[in-house]
PDB file of N, CA and C in Angstrom:
ATOM      1  N   LEU M   1     103.625 102.283 100.328  1.00 76.00           N
ATOM      2  CA  LEU M   1     102.855 103.226 101.121  1.00 76.00           C
ATOM      3  C   LEU M   1     103.666 104.477 101.430  1.00 76.00           C
ATOM      4  N   ALA M   2     104.952 104.290 101.662  1.00 77.00           N
ATOM      5  CA  ALA M   2     105.814 105.430 101.975  1.00 77.00           C
ATOM      6  C   ALA M   2     105.891 106.408 100.804  1.00 77.00           C
ATOM      7  N   LYS M   3     105.650 105.925  99.592  1.00 86.00           N
ATOM      8  CA  LYS M   3     105.686 106.770  98.397  1.00 86.00           C
ATOM      9  C   LYS M   3     104.312 107.345  98.065  1.00 86.00           C
ATOM     10  N   GLY M   4     103.341 107.169  98.967  1.00 86.00           N
ATOM     11  CA  GLY M   4     101.998 107.693  98.729  1.00 86.00           C
ATOM     12  C   GLY M   4     101.156 106.830  97.816  1.00 86.00           C
ATOM     13  N   LYS M   5     101.550 105.600  97.621  1.00 94.00           N
ATOM     14  CA  LYS M   5     100.820 104.683  96.746  1.00 94.00           C
ATOM     15  C   LYS M   5      99.824 103.848  97.546  1.00 94.00           C
ATOM     16  N   GLN M   6      98.870 103.272  96.829  1.00 96.00           N
ATOM     17  CA  GLN M   6      97.844 102.436  97.440  1.00 96.00           C
ATOM     18  C   GLN M   6      98.122 100.963  97.151  1.00 96.00           C
ATOM     19  N   VAL M   7      97.601 100.103  98.036  1.00 97.00           N
ATOM     20  CA  VAL M   7      97.746  98.658  97.896  1.00 97.00           C
ATOM     21  C   VAL M   7      96.358  98.036  97.800  1.00 97.00           C
ATOM     22  N   LEU M   8      96.183  97.164  96.827  1.00 97.00           N
ATOM     23  CA  LEU M   8      94.951  96.400  96.683  1.00 97.00           C
ATOM     24  C   LEU M   8      95.274  94.950  97.017  1.00 97.00           C
ATOM     25  N   TYR M   9      94.651  94.423  98.071  1.00 95.00           N
ATOM     26  CA  TYR M   9      94.903  93.067  98.548  1.00 95.00           C
ATOM     27  C   TYR M   9      93.668  92.225  98.238  1.00 95.00           C
ATOM     28  N   LEU M  10      93.797  91.319  97.264  1.00 95.00           N
ATOM     29  CA  LEU M  10      92.664  90.512  96.824  1.00 95.00           C
ATOM     30  C   LEU M  10      92.700  89.118  97.433  1.00 95.00           C
ATOM     31  N   LEU M  11      91.565  88.705  97.958  1.00 92.00           N
ATOM     32  CA  LEU M  11      91.395  87.375  98.528  1.00 92.00           C
ATOM     33  C   LEU M  11      90.285  86.659  97.769  1.00 92.00           C
ATOM     34  N   PRO M  12      90.378  85.328  97.640  1.00 89.00           N
ATOM     35  CA  PRO M  12      89.343  84.613  96.891  1.00 89.00           C
ATOM     36  C   PRO M  12      87.994  84.574  97.591  1.00 89.00           C
ATOM     37  N   GLU M  13      87.990  84.549  98.908  1.00 82.00           N
ATOM     38  CA  GLU M  13      86.751  84.438  99.674  1.00 82.00           C
ATOM     39  C   GLU M  13      86.730  85.469 100.791  1.00 82.00           C
ATOM     40  N   ILE M  14      85.588  86.063 101.025  1.00 76.00           N
ATOM     41  CA  ILE M  14      85.434  87.058 102.083  1.00 76.00           C
ATOM     42  C   ILE M  14      85.713  86.443 103.448  1.00 76.00           C
ATOM     43  N   ALA M  15      85.400  85.166 103.618  1.00 73.00           N
ATOM     44  CA  ALA M  15      85.621  84.498 104.906  1.00 73.00           C
ATOM     45  C   ALA M  15      87.091  84.542 105.317  1.00 73.00           C
ATOM     46  N   LEU M  16      87.983  84.666 104.362  1.00 69.00           N
ATOM     47  CA  LEU M  16      89.413  84.698 104.665  1.00 69.00           C
ATOM     48  C   LEU M  16      89.888  86.070 105.131  1.00 69.00           C
ATOM     49  N   THR M  17      89.039  87.073 105.060  1.00 73.00           N
ATOM     50  CA  THR M  17      89.490  88.439 105.338  1.00 73.00           C
ATOM     51  C   THR M  17      89.673  88.769 106.807  1.00 73.00           C
ATOM     52  N   THR M  18      88.977  88.106 107.703  1.00 82.00           N
ATOM     53  CA  THR M  18      88.999  88.487 109.117  1.00 82.00           C
ATOM     54  C   THR M  18      90.408  88.534 109.686  1.00 82.00           C
ATOM     55  N   GLN M  19      91.181  87.476 109.486  1.00 84.00           N
ATOM     56  CA  GLN M  19      92.559  87.437 109.989  1.00 84.00           C
ATOM     57  C   GLN M  19      93.409  88.534 109.363  1.00 84.00           C
ATOM     58  N   ILE M  20      93.342  88.645 108.060  1.00 84.00           N
ATOM     59  CA  ILE M  20      94.148  89.624 107.331  1.00 84.00           C
ATOM     60  C   ILE M  20      93.781  91.041 107.763  1.00 84.00           C
ATOM     61  N   ILE M  21      92.483  91.324 107.840  1.00 86.00           N
ATOM     62  CA  ILE M  21      92.029  92.656 108.249  1.00 86.00           C
ATOM     63  C   ILE M  21      92.568  93.000 109.623  1.00 86.00           C
ATOM     64  N   HIS M  22      92.460  92.069 110.545  1.00 89.00           N
ATOM     65  CA  HIS M  22      92.929  92.305 111.913  1.00 89.00           C
ATOM     66  C   HIS M  22      94.424  92.636 111.922  1.00 89.00           C
ATOM     67  N   LYS M  23      95.214  91.853 111.211  1.00 92.00           N
ATOM     68  CA  LYS M  23      96.668  92.081 111.172  1.00 92.00           C
ATOM     69  C   LYS M  23      97.007  93.420 110.515  1.00 92.00           C
ATOM     70  N   LEU M  24      96.355  93.714 109.395  1.00 92.00           N
ATOM     71  CA  LEU M  24      96.654  94.967 108.698  1.00 92.00           C
ATOM     72  C   LEU M  24      96.188  96.186 109.489  1.00 92.00           C
ATOM     73  N   ARG M  25      95.047  96.077 110.144  1.00 91.00           N
ATOM     74  CA  ARG M  25      94.565  97.211 110.948  1.00 91.00           C
ATOM     75  C   ARG M  25      95.450  97.444 112.162  1.00 91.00           C
ATOM     76  N   GLN M  26      96.022  96.376 112.727  1.00 94.00           N
ATOM     77  CA  GLN M  26      96.970  96.546 113.828  1.00 94.00           C
ATOM     78  C   GLN M  26      98.188  97.325 113.344  1.00 94.00           C
ATOM     79  N   ALA M  27      98.630  97.018 112.146  1.00 94.00           N
ATOM     80  CA  ALA M  27      99.832  97.653 111.609  1.00 94.00           C
ATOM     81  C   ALA M  27      99.569  99.030 111.010  1.00 94.00           C
ATOM     82  N   PHE M  28      98.424  99.220 110.335  1.00 93.00           N
ATOM     83  CA  PHE M  28      98.188 100.445 109.574  1.00 93.00           C
ATOM     84  C   PHE M  28      96.973 101.254 110.021  1.00 93.00           C
ATOM     85  N   GLY M  29      96.276 100.794 111.019  1.00 90.00           N
ATOM     86  CA  GLY M  29      95.148 101.550 111.567  1.00 90.00           C
ATOM     87  C   GLY M  29      94.017 101.760 110.584  1.00 90.00           C
ATOM     88  N   GLU M  30      93.516 102.990 110.548  1.00 90.00           N
ATOM     89  CA  GLU M  30      92.333 103.323 109.745  1.00 90.00           C
ATOM     90  C   GLU M  30      92.625 103.505 108.255  1.00 90.00           C
ATOM     91  N   GLN M  31      93.851 103.239 107.835  1.00 92.00           N
ATOM     92  CA  GLN M  31      94.189 103.321 106.411  1.00 92.00           C
ATOM     93  C   GLN M  31      93.625 102.140 105.628  1.00 92.00           C
ATOM     94  N   VAL M  32      93.094 101.130 106.340  1.00 94.00           N
ATOM     95  CA  VAL M  32      92.657  99.885 105.713  1.00 94.00           C
ATOM     96  C   VAL M  32      91.148  99.901 105.467  1.00 94.00           C
ATOM     97  N   GLY M  33      90.757  99.722 104.206  1.00 92.00           N
ATOM     98  CA  GLY M  33      89.349  99.635 103.835  1.00 92.00           C
ATOM     99  C   GLY M  33      89.020  98.235 103.356  1.00 92.00           C
ATOM    100  N   ILE M  34      87.772  97.846 103.498  1.00 90.00           N
ATOM    101  CA  ILE M  34      87.326  96.520 103.096  1.00 90.00           C
ATOM    102  C   ILE M  34      86.172  96.671 102.120  1.00 90.00           C
ATOM    103  N   TYR M  35      86.191  95.858 101.057  1.00 90.00           N
ATOM    104  CA  TYR M  35      85.140  95.922 100.045  1.00 90.00           C
ATOM    105  C   TYR M  35      84.728  94.501  99.686  1.00 90.00           C
ATOM    106  N   HIS M  36      83.430  94.203  99.805  1.00 82.00           N
ATOM    107  CA  HIS M  36      82.939  92.894  99.382  1.00 82.00           C
ATOM    108  C   HIS M  36      81.443  92.934  99.092  1.00 82.00           C
ATOM    109  N   SER M  37      80.960  91.851  98.533  1.00 79.00           N
ATOM    110  CA  SER M  37      79.583  91.795  98.037  1.00 79.00           C
ATOM    111  C   SER M  37      78.530  91.763  99.138  1.00 79.00           C
ATOM    112  N   ARG M  38      78.911  91.515 100.358  1.00 83.00           N
ATOM    113  CA  ARG M  38      77.930  91.475 101.448  1.00 83.00           C
ATOM    114  C   ARG M  38      77.538  92.869 101.937  1.00 83.00           C
ATOM    115  N   PHE M  39      78.239  93.884 101.471  1.00 87.00           N
ATOM    116  CA  PHE M  39      77.890  95.259 101.837  1.00 87.00           C
ATOM    117  C   PHE M  39      76.626  95.679 101.090  1.00 87.00           C
ATOM    118  N   SER M  40      75.858  96.547 101.706  1.00 92.00           N
ATOM    119  CA  SER M  40      74.687  97.108 101.029  1.00 92.00           C
ATOM    120  C   SER M  40      75.173  98.060  99.935  1.00 92.00           C
ATOM    121  N   ASN M  41      74.279  98.433  99.042  1.00 92.00           N
ATOM    122  CA  ASN M  41      74.649  99.387  97.991  1.00 92.00           C
ATOM    123  C   ASN M  41      75.152 100.695  98.589  1.00 92.00           C
ATOM    124  N   MET M  42      74.515 101.138  99.663  1.00 94.00           N
ATOM    125  CA  MET M  42      74.918 102.386 100.311  1.00 94.00           C
ATOM    126  C   MET M  42      76.337 102.274 100.886  1.00 94.00           C
ATOM    127  N   GLU M  43      76.642 101.146 101.512  1.00 93.00           N
ATOM    128  CA  GLU M  43      77.985 100.935 102.063  1.00 93.00           C
ATOM    129  C   GLU M  43      79.028 100.893 100.949  1.00 93.00           C
ATOM    130  N   ARG M  44      78.679 100.262  99.840  1.00 91.00           N
ATOM    131  CA  ARG M  44      79.613 100.197  98.706  1.00 91.00           C
ATOM    132  C   ARG M  44      79.894 101.585  98.140  1.00 91.00           C
ATOM    133  N   VAL M  45      78.853 102.391  97.991  1.00 93.00           N
ATOM    134  CA  VAL M  45      79.028 103.758  97.478  1.00 93.00           C
ATOM    135  C   VAL M  45      79.899 104.570  98.426  1.00 93.00           C
ATOM    136  N   GLU M  46      79.649 104.445  99.717  1.00 94.00           N
ATOM    137  CA  GLU M  46      80.434 105.183 100.708  1.00 94.00           C
ATOM    138  C   GLU M  46      81.905 104.781 100.644  1.00 94.00           C
ATOM    139  N   LEU M  47      82.168 103.482 100.573  1.00 92.00           N
ATOM    140  CA  LEU M  47      83.549 103.015 100.485  1.00 92.00           C
ATOM    141  C   LEU M  47      84.189 103.489  99.183  1.00 92.00           C
ATOM    142  N   TRP M  48      83.450 103.406  98.085  1.00 92.00           N
ATOM    143  CA  TRP M  48      83.944 103.853  96.786  1.00 92.00           C
ATOM    144  C   TRP M  48      84.386 105.317  96.876  1.00 92.00           C
ATOM    145  N   GLN M  49      83.552 106.143  97.511  1.00 94.00           N
ATOM    146  CA  GLN M  49      83.885 107.566  97.654  1.00 94.00           C
ATOM    147  C   GLN M  49      85.117 107.768  98.532  1.00 94.00           C
ATOM    148  N   HIS M  50      85.210 107.022  99.622  1.00 93.00           N
ATOM    149  CA  HIS M  50      86.378 107.137 100.502  1.00 93.00           C
ATOM    150  C   HIS M  50      87.665 106.747  99.767  1.00 93.00           C
ATOM    151  N   ILE M  51      87.590 105.701  98.964  1.00 91.00           N
ATOM    152  CA  ILE M  51      88.766 105.270  98.202  1.00 91.00           C
ATOM    153  C   ILE M  51      89.144 106.343  97.189  1.00 91.00           C
ATOM    154  N   ARG M  52      88.154 106.869  96.495  1.00 90.00           N
ATOM    155  CA  ARG M  52      88.401 107.924  95.502  1.00 90.00           C
ATOM    156  C   ARG M  52      89.029 109.161  96.133  1.00 90.00           C
ATOM    157  N   GLN M  53      88.631 109.463  97.371  1.00 91.00           N
ATOM    158  CA  GLN M  53      89.164 110.624  98.082  1.00 91.00           C
ATOM    159  C   GLN M  53      90.510 110.338  98.743  1.00 91.00           C
ATOM    160  N   GLY M  54      90.974 109.091  98.673  1.00 88.00           N
ATOM    161  CA  GLY M  54      92.276 108.752  99.233  1.00 88.00           C
ATOM    162  C   GLY M  54      92.280 108.460 100.723  1.00 88.00           C
ATOM    163  N   LYS M  55      91.129 108.166 101.300  1.00 92.00           N
ATOM    164  CA  LYS M  55      91.063 107.877 102.735  1.00 92.00           C
ATOM    165  C   LYS M  55      91.756 106.557 103.073  1.00 92.00           C
ATOM    166  N   TYR M  56      91.665 105.590 102.174  1.00 93.00           N
ATOM    167  CA  TYR M  56      92.268 104.280 102.407  1.00 93.00           C
ATOM    168  C   TYR M  56      93.481 104.088 101.506  1.00 93.00           C
ATOM    169  N   ASN M  57      94.581 103.691 102.100  1.00 93.00           N
ATOM    170  CA  ASN M  57      95.782 103.372 101.335  1.00 93.00           C
ATOM    171  C   ASN M  57      95.884 101.883 101.059  1.00 93.00           C
ATOM    172  N   ILE M  58      95.147 101.095 101.831  1.00 95.00           N
ATOM    173  CA  ILE M  58      95.113  99.645 101.651  1.00 95.00           C
ATOM    174  C   ILE M  58      93.649  99.236 101.556  1.00 95.00           C
ATOM    175  N   VAL M  59      93.318  98.499 100.497  1.00 95.00           N
ATOM    176  CA  VAL M  59      91.951  98.007 100.334  1.00 95.00           C
ATOM    177  C   VAL M  59      92.014  96.494 100.189  1.00 95.00           C
ATOM    178  N   ILE M  60      91.198  95.817 100.998  1.00 93.00           N
ATOM    179  CA  ILE M  60      91.101  94.366 100.958  1.00 93.00           C
ATOM    180  C   ILE M  60      89.752  94.018 100.354  1.00 93.00           C
ATOM    181  N   GLY M  61      89.754  93.068  99.417  1.00 92.00           N
ATOM    182  CA  GLY M  61      88.484  92.682  98.831  1.00 92.00           C
ATOM    183  C   GLY M  61      88.590  91.450  97.963  1.00 92.00           C
ATOM    184  N   ALA M  62      87.452  91.049  97.421  1.00 88.00           N
ATOM    185  CA  ALA M  62      87.388  89.948  96.472  1.00 88.00           C
ATOM    186  C   ALA M  62      87.626  90.513  95.069  1.00 88.00           C
ATOM    187  N   ARG M  63      87.401  89.709  94.058  1.00 88.00           N
ATOM    188  CA  ARG M  63      87.775  90.108  92.693  1.00 88.00           C
ATOM    189  C   ARG M  63      87.141  91.415  92.229  1.00 88.00           C
ATOM    190  N   SER M  64      85.933  91.727  92.662  1.00 88.00           N
ATOM    191  CA  SER M  64      85.275  92.962  92.218  1.00 88.00           C
ATOM    192  C   SER M  64      85.996  94.220  92.707  1.00 88.00           C
ATOM    193  N   ALA M  65      86.849  94.085  93.709  1.00 93.00           N
ATOM    194  CA  ALA M  65      87.610  95.235  94.206  1.00 93.00           C
ATOM    195  C   ALA M  65      88.578  95.770  93.150  1.00 93.00           C
ATOM    196  N   LEU M  66      88.855  94.975  92.128  1.00 93.00           N
ATOM    197  CA  LEU M  66      89.702  95.443  91.023  1.00 93.00           C
ATOM    198  C   LEU M  66      89.091  96.645  90.309  1.00 93.00           C
ATOM    199  N   LEU M  67      87.794  96.827  90.442  1.00 91.00           N
ATOM    200  CA  LEU M  67      87.091  97.896  89.732  1.00 91.00           C
ATOM    201  C   LEU M  67      86.985  99.184  90.544  1.00 91.00           C
ATOM    202  N   LEU M  68      87.572  99.210  91.726  1.00 94.00           N
ATOM    203  CA  LEU M  68      87.515 100.404  92.575  1.00 94.00           C
ATOM    204  C   LEU M  68      88.437 101.503  92.044  1.00 94.00           C
ATOM    205  N   PRO M  69      88.118 102.762  92.324  1.00 92.00           N
ATOM    206  CA  PRO M  69      88.887 103.895  91.777  1.00 92.00           C
ATOM    207  C   PRO M  69      90.153 104.214  92.577  1.00 92.00           C
ATOM    208  N   MET M  70      91.138 103.335  92.477  1.00 93.00           N
ATOM    209  CA  MET M  70      92.391 103.539  93.203  1.00 93.00           C
ATOM    210  C   MET M  70      93.354 104.292  92.282  1.00 93.00           C
ATOM    211  N   HIS M  71      93.401 105.603  92.435  1.00 89.00           N
ATOM    212  CA  HIS M  71      94.168 106.451  91.525  1.00 89.00           C
ATOM    213  C   HIS M  71      95.672 106.377  91.748  1.00 89.00           C
ATOM    214  N   GLU M  72      96.095 106.017  92.937  1.00 93.00           N
ATOM    215  CA  GLU M  72      97.525 105.942  93.249  1.00 93.00           C
ATOM    216  C   GLU M  72      97.953 104.506  93.506  1.00 93.00           C
ATOM    217  N   LEU M  73      97.416 103.580  92.740  1.00 96.00           N
ATOM    218  CA  LEU M  73      97.700 102.161  92.932  1.00 96.00           C
ATOM    219  C   LEU M  73      99.175 101.869  92.667  1.00 96.00           C
ATOM    220  N   GLY M  74      99.827 101.259  93.650  1.00 97.00           N
ATOM    221  CA  GLY M  74     101.238 100.920  93.512  1.00 97.00           C
ATOM    222  C   GLY M  74     101.513  99.434  93.603  1.00 97.00           C
ATOM    223  N   LEU M  75     100.578  98.682  94.216  1.00 98.00           N
ATOM    224  CA  LEU M  75     100.791  97.250  94.417  1.00 98.00           C
ATOM    225  C   LEU M  75      99.453  96.523  94.460  1.00 98.00           C
ATOM    226  N   ILE M  76      99.400  95.386  93.756  1.00 98.00           N
ATOM    227  CA  ILE M  76      98.251  94.486  93.821  1.00 98.00           C
ATOM    228  C   ILE M  76      98.757  93.147  94.332  1.00 98.00           C
ATOM    229  N   ILE M  77      98.120  92.646  95.381  1.00 96.00           N
ATOM    230  CA  ILE M  77      98.466  91.337  95.933  1.00 96.00           C
ATOM    231  C   ILE M  77      97.284  90.409  95.693  1.00 96.00           C
ATOM    232  N   LEU M  78      97.523  89.292  95.028  1.00 95.00           N
ATOM    233  CA  LEU M  78      96.497  88.263  94.844  1.00 95.00           C
ATOM    234  C   LEU M  78      96.876  87.079  95.708  1.00 95.00           C
ATOM    235  N   ASP M  79      96.211  86.932  96.833  1.00 92.00           N
ATOM    236  CA  ASP M  79      96.477  85.829  97.745  1.00 92.00           C
ATOM    237  C   ASP M  79      95.715  84.605  97.251  1.00 92.00           C
ATOM    238  N   GLU M  80      96.388  83.458  97.202  1.00 87.00           N
ATOM    239  CA  GLU M  80      95.760  82.221  96.705  1.00 87.00           C
ATOM    240  C   GLU M  80      95.278  82.400  95.267  1.00 87.00           C
ATOM    241  N   GLU M  81      96.127  82.979  94.417  1.00 83.00           N
ATOM    242  CA  GLU M  81      95.701  83.346  93.065  1.00 83.00           C
ATOM    243  C   GLU M  81      95.244  82.167  92.220  1.00 83.00           C
ATOM    244  N   HIS M  82      95.574  80.963  92.627  1.00 85.00           N
ATOM    245  CA  HIS M  82      95.141  79.767  91.898  1.00 85.00           C
ATOM    246  C   HIS M  82      93.684  79.391  92.190  1.00 85.00           C
ATOM    247  N   ASP M  83      93.079  79.997  93.211  1.00 85.00           N
ATOM    248  CA  ASP M  83      91.719  79.644  93.635  1.00 85.00           C
ATOM    249  C   ASP M  83      90.702  79.946  92.530  1.00 85.00           C
ATOM    250  N   VAL M  84      89.761  79.030  92.327  1.00 84.00           N
ATOM    251  CA  VAL M  84      88.748  79.189  91.276  1.00 84.00           C
ATOM    252  C   VAL M  84      87.810  80.367  91.539  1.00 84.00           C
ATOM    253  N   SER M  85      87.741  80.845  92.770  1.00 84.00           N
ATOM    254  CA  SER M  85      86.874  81.988  93.089  1.00 84.00           C
ATOM    255  C   SER M  85      87.311  83.267  92.384  1.00 84.00           C
ATOM    256  N   PHE M  86      88.552  83.318  91.940  1.00 87.00           N
ATOM    257  CA  PHE M  86      89.027  84.497  91.223  1.00 87.00           C
ATOM    258  C   PHE M  86      88.528  84.531  89.781  1.00 87.00           C
ATOM    259  N   LYS M  87      87.877  83.467  89.356  1.00 84.00           N
ATOM    260  CA  LYS M  87      87.373  83.394  87.989  1.00 84.00           C
ATOM    261  C   LYS M  87      85.882  83.705  87.974  1.00 84.00           C
ATOM    262  N   GLN M  88      85.501  84.777  87.295  1.00 83.00           N
ATOM    263  CA  GLN M  88      84.093  85.174  87.168  1.00 83.00           C
ATOM    264  C   GLN M  88      83.477  84.400  86.012  1.00 83.00           C
ATOM    265  N   GLN M  89      82.505  83.537  86.321  1.00 80.00           N
ATOM    266  CA  GLN M  89      81.850  82.742  85.277  1.00 80.00           C
ATOM    267  C   GLN M  89      80.559  83.403  84.811  1.00 80.00           C
ATOM    268  N   ASP M  90      79.634  83.573  85.730  1.00 78.00           N
ATOM    269  CA  ASP M  90      78.340  84.181  85.426  1.00 78.00           C
ATOM    270  C   ASP M  90      77.981  85.133  86.534  1.00 78.00           C
ATOM    271  N   PRO M  91      77.346  86.198  86.296  1.00 80.00           N
ATOM    272  CA  PRO M  91      76.951  86.715  84.990  1.00 80.00           C
ATOM    273  C   PRO M  91      78.134  87.364  84.273  1.00 80.00           C
ATOM    274  N   ALA M  92      77.907  87.675  83.021  1.00 79.00           N
ATOM    275  CA  ALA M  92      78.931  88.346  82.226  1.00 79.00           C
ATOM    276  C   ALA M  92      79.205  89.716  82.829  1.00 79.00           C
ATOM    277  N   PRO M  93      80.329  90.299  82.690  1.00 82.00           N
ATOM    278  CA  PRO M  93      81.444  89.835  81.867  1.00 82.00           C
ATOM    279  C   PRO M  93      82.255  88.757  82.587  1.00 82.00           C
ATOM    280  N   ARG M  94      82.749  87.826  81.818  1.00 84.00           N
ATOM    281  CA  ARG M  94      83.587  86.763  82.367  1.00 84.00           C
ATOM    282  C   ARG M  94      85.032  87.251  82.373  1.00 84.00           C
ATOM    283  N   TYR M  95      85.691  87.041  83.503  1.00 86.00           N
ATOM    284  CA  TYR M  95      87.099  87.437  83.591  1.00 86.00           C
ATOM    285  C   TYR M  95      87.780  86.677  84.711  1.00 86.00           C
ATOM    286  N   HIS M  96      89.087  86.644  84.662  1.00 90.00           N
ATOM    287  CA  HIS M  96      89.892  86.055  85.728  1.00 90.00           C
ATOM    288  C   HIS M  96      90.593  87.207  86.434  1.00 90.00           C
ATOM    289  N   ALA M  97      90.443  87.279  87.735  1.00 91.00           N
ATOM    290  CA  ALA M  97      91.011  88.392  88.505  1.00 91.00           C
ATOM    291  C   ALA M  97      92.524  88.490  88.330  1.00 91.00           C
ATOM    292  N   ARG M  98      93.192  87.351  88.181  1.00 93.00           N
ATOM    293  CA  ARG M  98      94.646  87.381  87.982  1.00 93.00           C
ATOM    294  C   ARG M  98      94.992  88.136  86.697  1.00 93.00           C
ATOM    295  N   ASP M  99      94.311  87.795  85.624  1.00 93.00           N
ATOM    296  CA  ASP M  99      94.588  88.445  84.343  1.00 93.00           C
ATOM    297  C   ASP M  99      94.219  89.926  84.390  1.00 93.00           C
ATOM    298  N   ALA M 100      93.076  90.232  84.993  1.00 93.00           N
ATOM    299  CA  ALA M 100      92.650  91.632  85.116  1.00 93.00           C
ATOM    300  C   ALA M 100      93.632  92.425  85.974  1.00 93.00           C
ATOM    301  N   ALA M 101      94.148  91.804  87.032  1.00 96.00           N
ATOM    302  CA  ALA M 101      95.121  92.478  87.904  1.00 96.00           C
ATOM    303  C   ALA M 101      96.412  92.785  87.148  1.00 96.00           C
ATOM    304  N   LEU M 102      96.851  91.860  86.314  1.00 96.00           N
ATOM    305  CA  LEU M 102      98.075  92.084  85.536  1.00 96.00           C
ATOM    306  C   LEU M 102      97.893  93.232  84.540  1.00 96.00           C
ATOM    307  N   VAL M 103      96.731  93.298  83.902  1.00 96.00           N
ATOM    308  CA  VAL M 103      96.448  94.392  82.967  1.00 96.00           C
ATOM    309  C   VAL M 103      96.364  95.720  83.720  1.00 96.00           C
ATOM    310  N   LEU M 104      95.634  95.738  84.836  1.00 96.00           N
ATOM    311  CA  LEU M 104      95.507  96.956  85.639  1.00 96.00           C
ATOM    312  C   LEU M 104      96.872  97.432  86.131  1.00 96.00           C
ATOM    313  N   ALA M 105      97.699  96.501  86.566  1.00 97.00           N
ATOM    314  CA  ALA M 105      99.041  96.862  87.044  1.00 97.00           C
ATOM    315  C   ALA M 105      99.866  97.486  85.922  1.00 97.00           C
ATOM    316  N   ARG M 106      99.745  96.947  84.726  1.00 97.00           N
ATOM    317  CA  ARG M 106     100.488  97.512  83.594  1.00 97.00           C
ATOM    318  C   ARG M 106     100.001  98.933  83.299  1.00 97.00           C
ATOM    319  N   ILE M 107      98.697  99.147  83.328  1.00 96.00           N
ATOM    320  CA  ILE M 107      98.128 100.479  83.080  1.00 96.00           C
ATOM    321  C   ILE M 107      98.574 101.475  84.145  1.00 96.00           C
ATOM    322  N   LYS M 108      98.532 101.048  85.412  1.00 96.00           N
ATOM    323  CA  LYS M 108      98.853 101.937  86.540  1.00 96.00           C
ATOM    324  C   LYS M 108     100.338 101.956  86.884  1.00 96.00           C
ATOM    325  N   GLN M 109     101.123 101.156  86.162  1.00 96.00           N
ATOM    326  CA  GLN M 109     102.554 101.002  86.441  1.00 96.00           C
ATOM    327  C   GLN M 109     102.770 100.570  87.893  1.00 96.00           C
ATOM    328  N   ALA M 110     101.987  99.577  88.297  1.00 97.00           N
ATOM    329  CA  ALA M 110     102.039  99.041  89.658  1.00 97.00           C
ATOM    330  C   ALA M 110     102.693  97.658  89.631  1.00 97.00           C
ATOM    331  N   SER M 111     103.090  97.206  90.789  1.00 97.00           N
ATOM    332  CA  SER M 111     103.652  95.866  90.940  1.00 97.00           C
ATOM    333  C   SER M 111     102.544  94.891  91.306  1.00 97.00           C
ATOM    334  N   VAL M 112     102.797  93.600  91.028  1.00 97.00           N
ATOM    335  CA  VAL M 112     101.838  92.550  91.364  1.00 97.00           C
ATOM    336  C   VAL M 112     102.570  91.444  92.109  1.00 97.00           C
ATOM    337  N   ILE M 113     101.943  90.961  93.183  1.00 96.00           N
ATOM    338  CA  ILE M 113     102.452  89.793  93.900  1.00 96.00           C
ATOM    339  C   ILE M 113     101.376  88.722  93.813  1.00 96.00           C
ATOM    340  N   LEU M 114     101.739  87.569  93.235  1.00 95.00           N
ATOM    341  CA  LEU M 114     100.818  86.441  93.143  1.00 95.00           C
ATOM    342  C   LEU M 114     101.203  85.441  94.218  1.00 95.00           C
ATOM    343  N   GLY M 115     100.256  85.138  95.101  1.00 89.00           N
ATOM    344  CA  GLY M 115     100.567  84.236  96.221  1.00 89.00           C
ATOM    345  C   GLY M 115      99.780  82.960  96.154  1.00 89.00           C
TER     346      GLY M 115
END
């Protein structure tokens, strides 16, 4: 963060985000954004735009958050990376968030922490 980079924090289930969000918001304030499937389309678009504009330096989300436009991505954290929720079965495209995160990190020259 000190270098102006963004952090993507991936969790297998949205239910796990409450504790993490609270801790990160205490430490980093309004720099923390949340993205998940329970948001309406309008909320998702708004968050997408805020991320693209650099409003959030830390984004917490499930596997679909890998597709957000984080132009200054410096770190991807996959918490509980062994969890089956990180594996997209249906509908297509099928992918594993761990593998996608490793590819994205290589493209963005970012670090990855698998937890």
